[in-house]
Amino acid sequence: MPELAPLPLRPHIPLLRRPAVRWLLVLLACWVISLLGPLSWLVIPAVGIAGWRAICRRAWVALALLVILNPLSAVFGGGLVTYLGGAPALRSRDLTTLEASNLDRATRCFRRGGVCLVPGNAWLFIHTHNAAVRLMCHGFGAPSKAYDGPYPTRAQALAFMADTLLTPVDEFKKGRFLADGDIIRLQPSVVDGLGQLAGLKHDTTTPVRAKVYQGRCVIVRMSRVSDPANPDAGYDADFLVLLDKRHPRPFAYYQLTGTTAPSAPPVTYLE
């Protein structure tokens, strides 16, 4: 019986020389660079060079992975996804404050502060995300879950409230108040949050006033008298709160007087 010839052995290919591993290492390197502050700008030429090499080698799967999974595309795509979800937020490096969290007037998106703490890569994780959200808002309108009614400025709201009648605090604490003949009803969580904002107690020290602006925006002025024995002495806390009449939750706050205010809204528009 003739002896069978041994099968040829498949040559061993080192792991790092395999094409799939090399492309994955390029992607991993891009993500590492994106976290290195100013060096994050190197992501652009790195992806460009790797993409060109993939085209030259006709490595179409690798090219697709580079285009989709690189940090720039991932952050931009994340912004598109949040818009489609109906409640995108514009990012900022600044710490959150009461008024900084107000609804953005142009895009009708809310803001989220303190997102990127590494200096130098805000262009990637903040501005790229915001660019995607603004692009969608410009092309398709305000997000689906956003407030899209009239939005007065601080000066407009303050002038509009000049001749507003007092609303009984007891009724407000029960979750209802009168504004231009309409009864506005609030959820208990909204009442509690707004009550803590100005420290509601009773009519003489914490007057509440409400009025409807252009049929959709309810402006509530919540104040606390500095000296209960002398109501004319002024307020040590004074806020304007803008609510949506159709969805009675606040979307903007204006602090008129007072040195202290919560760093974040006590109640938000989105539940």
mmCIF file of N, CA and C in Angstrom, residues 10 13-27 54 57 59 61-63 65-66:
data_model
loop_
_atom_site.group_PDB
_atom_site.id
_atom_site.type_symbol
_atom_site.label_atom_id
_atom_site.label_comp_id
_atom_site.label_asym_id
_atom_site.label_seq_id
_atom_site.Cartn_x
_atom_site.Cartn_y
_atom_site.Cartn_z
ATOM 1 N N ARG A 10 -0.541 24.837 6.884
ATOM 2 C CA ARG A 10 -0.900 26.241 6.596
ATOM 3 C C ARG A 10 0.069 27.154 7.321
ATOM 4 N N ILE A 13 0.235 32.767 10.605
ATOM 5 C CA ILE A 13 0.229 34.227 10.429
ATOM 6 C C ILE A 13 0.169 34.876 11.802
ATOM 7 N N PRO A 14 1.166 35.688 12.167
ATOM 8 C CA PRO A 14 1.113 36.372 13.462
ATOM 9 C C PRO A 14 -0.181 37.171 13.603
ATOM 10 N N LEU A 15 -0.676 37.270 14.842
ATOM 11 C CA LEU A 15 -1.966 37.918 15.090
ATOM 12 C C LEU A 15 -1.983 39.352 14.586
ATOM 13 N N LEU A 16 -0.912 40.082 14.827
ATOM 14 C CA LEU A 16 -0.891 41.498 14.457
ATOM 15 C C LEU A 16 -0.814 41.718 12.951
ATOM 16 N N ARG A 17 -0.480 40.659 12.198
ATOM 17 C CA ARG A 17 -0.385 40.809 10.746
ATOM 18 C C ARG A 17 -1.702 40.495 10.060
ATOM 19 N N ARG A 18 -2.681 40.059 10.814
ATOM 20 C CA ARG A 18 -3.976 39.775 10.213
ATOM 21 C C ARG A 18 -4.707 41.089 9.919
ATOM 22 N N PRO A 19 -5.282 41.236 8.715
ATOM 23 C CA PRO A 19 -5.904 42.510 8.337
ATOM 24 C C PRO A 19 -6.998 42.960 9.299
ATOM 25 N N ALA A 20 -7.852 42.031 9.729
ATOM 26 C CA ALA A 20 -8.957 42.430 10.606
ATOM 27 C C ALA A 20 -8.442 42.998 11.923
ATOM 28 N N VAL A 21 -7.388 42.393 12.457
ATOM 29 C CA VAL A 21 -6.824 42.882 13.715
ATOM 30 C C VAL A 21 -6.214 44.265 13.535
ATOM 31 N N ARG A 22 -5.562 44.483 12.411
ATOM 32 C CA ARG A 22 -4.940 45.793 12.168
ATOM 33 C C ARG A 22 -5.985 46.897 12.102
ATOM 34 N N TRP A 23 -7.109 46.635 11.421
ATOM 35 C CA TRP A 23 -8.138 47.670 11.325
ATOM 36 C C TRP A 23 -8.779 47.928 12.687
ATOM 37 N N LEU A 24 -8.943 46.876 13.474
ATOM 38 C CA LEU A 24 -9.503 47.065 14.811
ATOM 39 C C LEU A 24 -8.547 47.856 15.701
ATOM 40 N N LEU A 25 -7.257 47.631 15.538
ATOM 41 C CA LEU A 25 -6.270 48.394 16.309
ATOM 42 C C LEU A 25 -6.274 49.863 15.911
ATOM 43 N N VAL A 26 -6.499 50.132 14.634
ATOM 44 C CA VAL A 26 -6.593 51.528 14.188
ATOM 45 C C VAL A 26 -7.784 52.218 14.857
ATOM 46 N N LEU A 27 -8.929 51.522 14.881
ATOM 47 C CA LEU A 27 -10.102 52.098 15.545
ATOM 48 C C LEU A 27 -9.848 52.315 17.034
ATOM 49 N N ALA A 54 -7.635 51.631 3.108
ATOM 50 C CA ALA A 54 -8.682 50.624 2.920
ATOM 51 C C ALA A 54 -9.243 50.672 1.503
ATOM 52 N N ARG A 57 -6.755 49.094 -0.929
ATOM 53 C CA ARG A 57 -6.707 47.639 -0.810
ATOM 54 C C ARG A 57 -8.062 46.984 -1.064
ATOM 55 N N ALA A 59 -10.589 47.021 0.727
ATOM 56 C CA ALA A 59 -11.093 46.416 1.970
ATOM 57 C C ALA A 59 -12.365 47.170 2.373
ATOM 58 N N VAL A 61 -15.219 46.230 3.828
ATOM 59 C CA VAL A 61 -15.759 46.012 5.174
ATOM 60 C C VAL A 61 -14.979 46.852 6.184
ATOM 61 N N ALA A 62 -13.663 46.854 6.053
ATOM 62 C CA ALA A 62 -12.835 47.665 6.948
ATOM 63 C C ALA A 62 -13.147 49.146 6.782
ATOM 64 N N LEU A 63 -13.361 49.574 5.544
ATOM 65 C CA LEU A 63 -13.695 50.975 5.300
ATOM 66 C C LEU A 63 -15.015 51.347 5.961
ATOM 67 N N LEU A 65 -16.373 49.949 8.581
ATOM 68 C CA LEU A 65 -16.180 50.005 10.032
ATOM 69 C C LEU A 65 -15.474 51.293 10.449
ATOM 70 N N LEU A 66 -14.495 51.722 9.660
ATOM 71 C CA LEU A 66 -13.782 52.963 9.964
ATOM 72 C C LEU A 66 -14.714 54.171 9.894
#
